[in-house]
């Protein structure tokens, strides 16, 4: 019996030793797939490109988000870009390159898919589109950047330490990506317009090409331009892409129901834009999915320190297609009367963009626009008197109600109207011709007479681009500003046009306030009787630094990590 | 063993009971030729009598025979000891046996007598008085007296008693000697729990610290980690999450600071198995050993890179009658010191003044007129000023806005939200334990309940935990001991579900940014949602229900003398069920109809059902050999295996059709099901060798060979050795002369290596993350969001392996003044090499986080000091003071950062190092500003400068202020301005006792720590760029203003408003302008974050024995105590210095230092404990 003393521990020991080998600690993951096992089916590819939709298109509120850095509107404080307030960026730009890497991982692996190319080519098209999209965003911020078509490895020393590629190379690569996207993506009539499609790829291509063409043209011979660049090559690319969309077999048109007073306004207020052929690609919302937006909350409910500038308002032509004497009117007619008068007299797109007294703001709460909230607390404040109406719909969910109610207005990323304007501008830049047919489509929807080119000298509200341009181009730029107002194009436009003279040294003004309507109006008013909201903050106007503010600074750490990287001009 | 335990008990038991027990108890015994010890056992088993005797003096193995039937104890004893040299005395239930030594062989030359008492003057019965060098001696009687016949050559008497320091007295012709024995402060016989065994304290060579139960028990804080604060010089504490001291809060503990830039917590073992100290009932803790250096913890190899905390829970005692202890605590929790509020009118005007500087008036004049009217109770004016005021509404404060009530800046009430939100709570804690044992077995059983709720007046915010502990231990044979322990803990946490807006801490963000103009209710008395009371109360709750269940089996075999084999096995199941109920909150419209709050649609239920199953087993054997009491050898070797599986199932379902019965069953919308599965396994082999020469020269070596699943094959095994030496200098002959000044002195030194495998597993595999959540995109208008997509694999490092921490320790233990004062000093260094941590920076074009690498090194050097003073006076008064103080500094000694960028670690960078600008003043006047900017370019920090902005100094006189290229060699005008790590952490534990009264207090503090708050810290700065995010307090009103005030703007009307002498800069409602002044760390606004807190103060009274014995109790104590009552800190109220991170919410995204946190409650409590 004594022997149990020894047998017992030895048994336990034996059992443990049986277990004890490398196998005991050799464990594999239980709920994850390694890259080696992925990429086998078209589903694998499709599930992978899904991740880029929210990353590429995070927008929720359109106007409230995209217009703040332009001379078209103000949001609270002066734009840090326009006022030269940006300081040198510290830190790194890792986050900006994540999406590029992630999409390149797709390119590195998609060929492993065992199915036929047709079964997954749409996803390849998506990947091309997304890479173009992410690179375009980087290009706009930083200009010259290195182009990578493969994911980098830790030991890709040479690639990691590369100097910057000229921006033209980046744009050329983007255009190639977009050609492939247009080739591989399904057409809109099969994918719908909530998913990337051929039409969107062509529209995007026209946008990028026009951007680069004008950038190189107007920044030529400055540190921002690329020596030897050929702007016309890009104008031609833009024309080609637009032409393809205009004349090819695609689903696109200008939205018009024959009601010029309402069509332009309505276009931006739909929840479901699926049947609107003009909308090539948009983001749709669904409140009950917990996926709503606050478009109405920040427009029809509270102005939240937003207002359209005098400069944008006075860009609209008279209803007759001729320049309109806004300033003359302002000396005699003020406040609500002024708004009512210009609504009547001017391009109907103006009254679709700003609230006019008497406008219905929210049907369910029976709220009408009484007068602009120019003397309210900052949440309610419309600092200029021109209160934003574009993208609202009084009959929609949440109209004129607390933003917490939520709204579902669609967020347009690409519409055909832009493509026509891209086309017209590129065409004009190429050979100074005017694409009347295309421009008239927009004019007709708006209820305006056909497009004519007025002499710049006859403009009663002249704008100064800082250099001379042809009358044709001047008028096309006006049309673009009016048609695309508040859609987020204006800041890109003045940057690519090198047009800081539009606002540098100037202050954005508001409407002619009526002291009868606002007896104790506390803010400054200029000599013309216009609200001069920034008089105290910008005594000498915007202080844009044209030697540096056309691009962002490269983050400080990156310059240290990679000595081959150079800082942007002026920083 | 038995005698020691019983003698110890004497200290607890008073001896004033009557002798009636011995007269009334009858015994029946019938044995023949049996060892005396067995007979005594029989008597003990039959009765409540117990025997005290010294085994050296009484021959317990003598064979006796006795026949007794219903006899009194006197008779039995007379029979047993007649004719022997043993005499007995009966004191209540206690029987003392002592030798008579009526020796005829030696000539009694003289007699000596006397009395033995303790320091409190209480007689010590049963103390041993022996003639040195002989076996001649006696035990003292019940009143401490002794009388002894001395042999002629007797020179010295040795007096000893367990737990007391032995003393020698020269006889030198004396006939009486009265002796006062002192408590043995060092506890030479004290045994300390170390890894895989125990060690006598004198023989320790590693740095080990012991914390006793009494410092944790009967305090109201629910978790052990909170209770440990201040009790040890080597432990650091912080709450590094934005939950703060929420109910059931646990603290992050570090031993000797940061081990790795990777972070890491100490390895916690409970009764020998890894566990979570926060699921323990503090009252069950017997002792805690903190193993600080590598020598002490190397036996745990790769499991213990940052030190070990060994917790031993209470056990039963052999040969002890059942004893039952109850203790209960009721406490009142009140909130931390809170910030002060401004009245609504002042608030509105100063906000508008910031808006005048930039950003516009947040509060319109019309609203201000209403605020004034509201404060003047001019209801008629209010009614007239709001044409839309609904008929029948009688409560003012809210503003009707078409069909709904405004939820922002149009209201005009006047509320102090701190006051509305914060209240108090009543909490309780109950413990019941039962313990005892027979000769061959012992048992311990305990049940505990703790209940805590938060101090916010609205919503449900509670924590409750039930603990059960059962232990049973038995000698199966005399060489085979078996024990079983079962430990069960179940905790429930319920908190308001704020996740749609942030998290739990979102409550605190909401409270801190509340506007005084916000009304509690609308015109009809319904809560307005802006008050957030409806969200706290109606948005549902998060429930966490954790069950932790351990079954531990241990066997100890002793096949031969000195040889032990231990085998143990533990099985743990841990189940965590979490349910988040997100209800739709309904708002009230002005026509009293209801509508849903947008962010709370859709409503849903989400559950996580997670379980961990884990087992571990150790088998080890030790052999101790003692050669002639000179050479003492010990060897031990063994192995450990562990394996764990974790699975978590997550379900989500939308559209609860009955919000009040939330379940998957009552939800009808989209559902998502997902799970997470992991497993882990490690194995390790270990060995220890120790040797000492006469307990004078000590040596120990440990080694462990560990393998883990975390790394890939070829990188998974590591060997971790350690060596340590000790020298008990006071054992040396030459110490005799010094001994009266320095009673003991021990020198220790150690060297050892530990490994760290605390990195996520499979970092060598490229895995595709599978997302099972809803995509933030919809592919067809009106349809749902697609569920499930994949994302990009992270970068991997195939070669990742252990990081190795090498530590060195030199220690000194001393005692002085008859051991009343002890001092322990340790110096240590830890060098963490091959550090797996934030890896070298790569250009951002890589587009991914650089995988971790074994590429850097960190060196920590520090020291610890513990001073303990303990003194007892005649008459029963005693007191103690324990001081502990420590500090350490960690410096990066290897890091790949060739450019010396200050944005990452660099060689020589100290952990916590804060770089910043020098700012001595604000620009007070325009001319000062113009002068300065004409010579100094401030463009890197901002392009617009006004008076009241910070005057950044051009310290390097290069004409511009900036951070150069932000590198070590070119850092422009920034320099090291402080350190954000806690330095000079200290604790003071002091107390006294007198005749049943006891008093103690525990202070903990941090001597030096700096903190800089950026602009999102509204508690600090008051103003933030968003008026809705500000928390302006009276302390923030000394801000720069240079324009006269008006009725609508400015702190004061007219010129009285001007304050260019201000402390705070000019406020703006603009992010860029605010950032320029606040986001660049600088000397002017660097804060001293040191603090001192009274963790606990306690006054108790134990009722005297004569009263409680009538109640049949052994002990009855009542106590009042307070936790966290006083905190000395220079930080603003609302930021707890021990939990500084608050929530900045969705707007500023993420947790930020300097926001309102749930600071430690101030707790007043009453405790009653009784032992039967």
XYZ file of C-alpha atoms in Angstrom, chain A residues 1-2 4-6 8-10 12-13 16-17 19-36 38-39 44-45 47-54 57-58 60 76-78 80 83-88 90-99 101-102 105 126 146 148 151-157 159-161 191-196 271-274 281-291 301-302 305 364-367 375-381 397 400-406 413 520 522 533 536-537 543 545 556-558 560-563 565, chain B residues 356-365 401-410 478-480 529 555 557-560 563 565 567 587 595-599 601-602 615 617-619 639 641-644 646 652 654-655 670 675-683 685 707-714 716-717 762 765-770 774-786 788-797 841-851 897 899-904 939-944 963-967 1027-1028 1069-1073:
280
model
C 0.000 0.000 0.000
C 2.911 2.271 0.727
C 0.752 4.375 -3.698
C 2.855 7.193 -2.276
C 4.924 6.994 -5.400
C 0.042 8.545 -7.348
C 2.357 11.416 -8.178
C 3.945 9.475 -11.002
C -0.246 12.608 -12.464
C 3.174 13.391 -13.829
C 0.868 15.816 -17.800
C 3.935 14.736 -19.694
C 0.314 16.534 -22.955
C 3.526 18.347 -22.851
C 4.825 18.851 -26.271
C 4.884 21.565 -28.835
C 1.393 20.570 -29.894
C -0.056 21.739 -26.618
C 0.771 25.331 -27.368
C 0.388 25.237 -31.130
C -2.995 26.888 -31.556
C -4.575 28.355 -34.658
C -7.114 31.161 -34.829
C -10.700 29.926 -34.572
C -12.754 32.698 -36.087
C -10.560 34.489 -38.584
C -9.453 33.819 -42.105
C -5.954 34.374 -43.261
C -5.369 36.305 -46.467
C -4.069 33.142 -48.038
C -9.437 34.655 -48.862
C -9.861 36.105 -52.381
C -14.845 37.672 -51.331
C -13.957 40.522 -53.653
C -17.350 41.982 -49.578
C -13.963 43.622 -49.567
C -14.817 46.631 -51.723
C -17.902 47.306 -49.576
C -15.704 48.767 -46.873
C -14.771 51.694 -49.098
C -18.263 53.123 -49.537
C -18.511 54.646 -46.058
C -18.380 58.936 -48.891
C -18.782 59.767 -45.224
C -24.095 63.435 -44.005
C -19.707 81.206 -38.243
C -16.039 82.039 -38.227
C -14.021 83.049 -41.282
C -9.118 79.327 -41.882
C -7.975 83.809 -44.088
C -4.537 82.218 -44.121
C -4.916 80.915 -40.596
C -3.691 77.390 -41.096
C -0.556 76.564 -39.169
C 2.064 74.067 -40.147
C 2.603 68.553 -36.957
C 2.220 64.788 -36.667
C 1.930 62.424 -39.593
C -0.346 61.571 -42.487
C -0.703 57.858 -41.839
C -4.482 57.992 -41.796
C -4.646 59.599 -45.234
C -2.803 56.684 -46.817
C -4.701 53.868 -45.189
C -7.379 53.723 -47.867
C -3.078 50.783 -49.079
C -6.319 48.935 -48.501
C -4.306 45.092 -51.314
C -15.060 49.729 -57.895
C 4.169 59.540 -54.561
C 1.759 53.601 -55.370
C 0.695 47.830 -51.032
C 4.054 48.616 -49.505
C 5.856 46.222 -47.245
C 7.847 47.184 -44.198
C 11.071 46.565 -46.016
C 10.079 48.440 -49.175
C 12.720 50.909 -48.156
C 9.431 52.884 -52.113
C 8.808 54.264 -48.642
C 11.578 56.797 -49.035
C -26.529 48.828 -60.317
C -28.778 51.770 -59.552
C -27.258 55.022 -58.448
C -26.421 54.121 -54.845
C -23.648 51.936 -56.151
C -20.745 53.065 -58.282
C -35.112 61.165 -50.263
C -35.186 58.609 -53.057
C -33.234 59.799 -56.083
C -33.214 56.371 -57.656
C -24.490 58.585 -57.798
C -25.773 59.556 -54.391
C -25.974 58.444 -50.802
C -29.366 57.479 -49.477
C -30.493 57.612 -45.876
C -33.022 55.693 -43.847
C -34.149 57.068 -40.521
C -35.590 53.821 -39.175
C -32.235 52.165 -39.869
C -30.630 54.654 -37.533
C -29.049 56.155 -40.629
C -34.854 74.581 -38.353
C -31.727 76.470 -37.361
C -24.492 80.725 -38.326
C -46.107 69.519 -40.718
C -45.360 72.323 -38.266
C -46.908 74.937 -40.510
C -43.797 77.076 -40.379
C -30.246 88.973 -34.802
C -30.561 85.670 -32.983
C -28.295 83.598 -30.806
C -25.584 81.822 -32.745
C -27.508 78.579 -33.189
C -30.357 80.355 -34.948
C -28.245 83.023 -36.555
C -39.233 64.340 -42.589
C -38.327 72.973 -39.796
C -38.060 70.726 -36.764
C -35.483 70.088 -34.105
C -32.511 68.411 -35.771
C -32.935 65.469 -33.420
C -35.979 64.462 -35.461
C -33.657 63.548 -38.280
C -22.029 63.003 -55.147
C -31.527 97.388 -32.730
C -26.080 95.352 -33.525
C -20.642 90.739 -40.388
C -14.396 93.497 -36.673
C -12.709 90.167 -37.244
C -5.581 87.288 -45.569
C -1.367 83.703 -48.401
C 6.220 67.715 -40.005
C 7.031 64.126 -38.997
C 6.868 62.914 -42.575
C 11.774 63.983 -40.869
C 11.058 60.332 -41.601
C 11.637 60.706 -45.281
C 14.264 63.312 -46.120
C 10.043 64.453 -49.172
C -17.788 89.188 -29.161
C -14.138 88.237 -29.340
C -14.993 85.856 -32.112
C -17.883 83.575 -32.933
C -20.938 85.720 -32.302
C -23.411 85.869 -29.444
C -24.732 82.477 -28.543
C -27.506 84.017 -26.492
C -29.716 86.572 -28.164
C -30.758 89.779 -26.462
C -40.684 76.900 -30.736
C -43.501 76.260 -33.173
C -44.644 72.796 -32.081
C -41.845 71.736 -29.768
C -39.789 73.043 -26.874
C -36.404 74.438 -27.696
C -33.508 72.279 -26.610
C -30.631 74.673 -26.749
C -30.001 78.369 -26.370
C -33.499 79.849 -26.309
C -0.198 11.157 7.572
C 1.663 11.612 4.316
C -1.186 12.626 2.077
C -34.894 66.058 -23.178
C -2.643 17.476 -3.024
C 2.379 14.158 -0.521
C 5.225 13.659 1.885
C 6.846 10.402 0.879
C 9.801 10.972 3.171
C 10.393 15.599 0.573
C 5.243 16.471 -3.870
C 0.006 18.450 -7.507
C -40.115 63.831 -26.089
C -42.632 62.204 -30.440
C -39.498 60.133 -30.676
C -36.030 61.487 -30.094
C -34.218 60.968 -33.383
C -30.976 59.453 -32.102
C -34.523 55.337 -33.310
C -34.548 52.439 -33.929
C -7.822 25.003 -16.468
C -2.309 22.429 -13.326
C 0.942 22.536 -11.424
C 2.975 19.643 -10.325
C 5.853 22.319 -14.278
C 0.193 23.794 -17.866
C -2.726 25.961 -18.691
C -5.326 26.045 -21.363
C -8.218 28.380 -21.883
C -13.094 31.896 -24.741
C -28.411 42.403 -31.979
C -33.957 46.051 -33.702
C -37.484 47.279 -33.164
C -33.117 43.372 -38.363
C -19.289 35.462 -32.317
C -15.731 35.536 -31.244
C -13.734 32.423 -30.477
C -10.277 32.236 -29.043
C -8.141 29.790 -27.178
C -4.811 29.884 -25.478
C -2.263 27.538 -23.973
C 1.045 27.864 -22.222
C 3.376 25.479 -20.513
C 8.985 24.195 -16.352
C 6.383 28.239 -23.968
C 3.406 30.113 -25.285
C 0.928 29.887 -28.129
C 1.296 33.612 -28.788
C 4.331 33.358 -31.017
C 5.046 31.139 -33.950
C 7.077 27.989 -33.807
C 10.720 28.693 -33.207
C 7.791 30.501 -28.591
C 10.152 29.308 -25.861
C -1.123 35.526 -34.217
C -0.484 35.843 -39.451
C -2.138 38.090 -41.999
C -5.787 37.811 -41.075
C -8.718 39.335 -42.877
C -10.945 41.070 -40.339
C -14.529 39.994 -40.856
C -24.007 47.049 -40.488
C -22.243 48.926 -43.218
C -22.736 52.682 -43.137
C -24.217 52.625 -46.576
C -27.512 51.685 -48.217
C -27.626 50.315 -51.755
C -31.278 50.924 -52.445
C -33.307 53.786 -51.130
C -35.664 52.618 -48.394
C -33.879 49.350 -47.825
C -31.704 48.315 -44.936
C -27.982 48.561 -44.482
C -26.025 45.510 -45.601
C -21.133 42.019 -43.062
C -18.069 43.046 -45.010
C -14.364 42.551 -44.784
C -11.532 44.928 -44.269
C -7.829 44.991 -44.832
C -5.413 42.793 -42.914
C -2.969 44.571 -40.679
C 0.772 44.323 -41.141
C 2.482 41.469 -39.407
C 5.883 40.773 -38.035
C 7.958 54.993 -37.209
C 7.710 54.540 -40.966
C 6.680 57.119 -43.522
C 2.921 57.505 -43.546
C 2.683 56.361 -47.162
C 2.883 52.848 -45.792
C -0.774 53.313 -44.926
C -0.861 50.883 -42.043
C 0.195 50.705 -38.459
C 3.701 49.388 -38.298
C 3.560 46.012 -36.565
C 14.332 57.167 -34.197
C 16.085 61.874 -36.560
C 15.300 62.266 -32.887
C 11.720 63.265 -33.593
C 9.965 64.436 -30.470
C 6.718 62.912 -31.685
C 7.983 59.481 -30.841
C 2.988 82.492 -37.265
C 3.681 78.888 -36.494
C 1.265 79.060 -33.579
C -1.329 81.373 -34.988
C -1.786 84.137 -37.497
C -4.053 86.426 -35.503
C 9.149 73.902 -32.364
C 11.928 73.966 -34.955
C 11.850 70.656 -36.718
C 10.468 69.059 -33.576
C 13.545 66.971 -32.964
C -20.539 77.595 -25.869
C -22.493 74.362 -25.488
C -15.875 80.974 -29.529
C -13.632 79.808 -32.265
C -11.557 76.663 -32.428
C -8.510 78.196 -34.094
C -8.256 81.099 -31.687
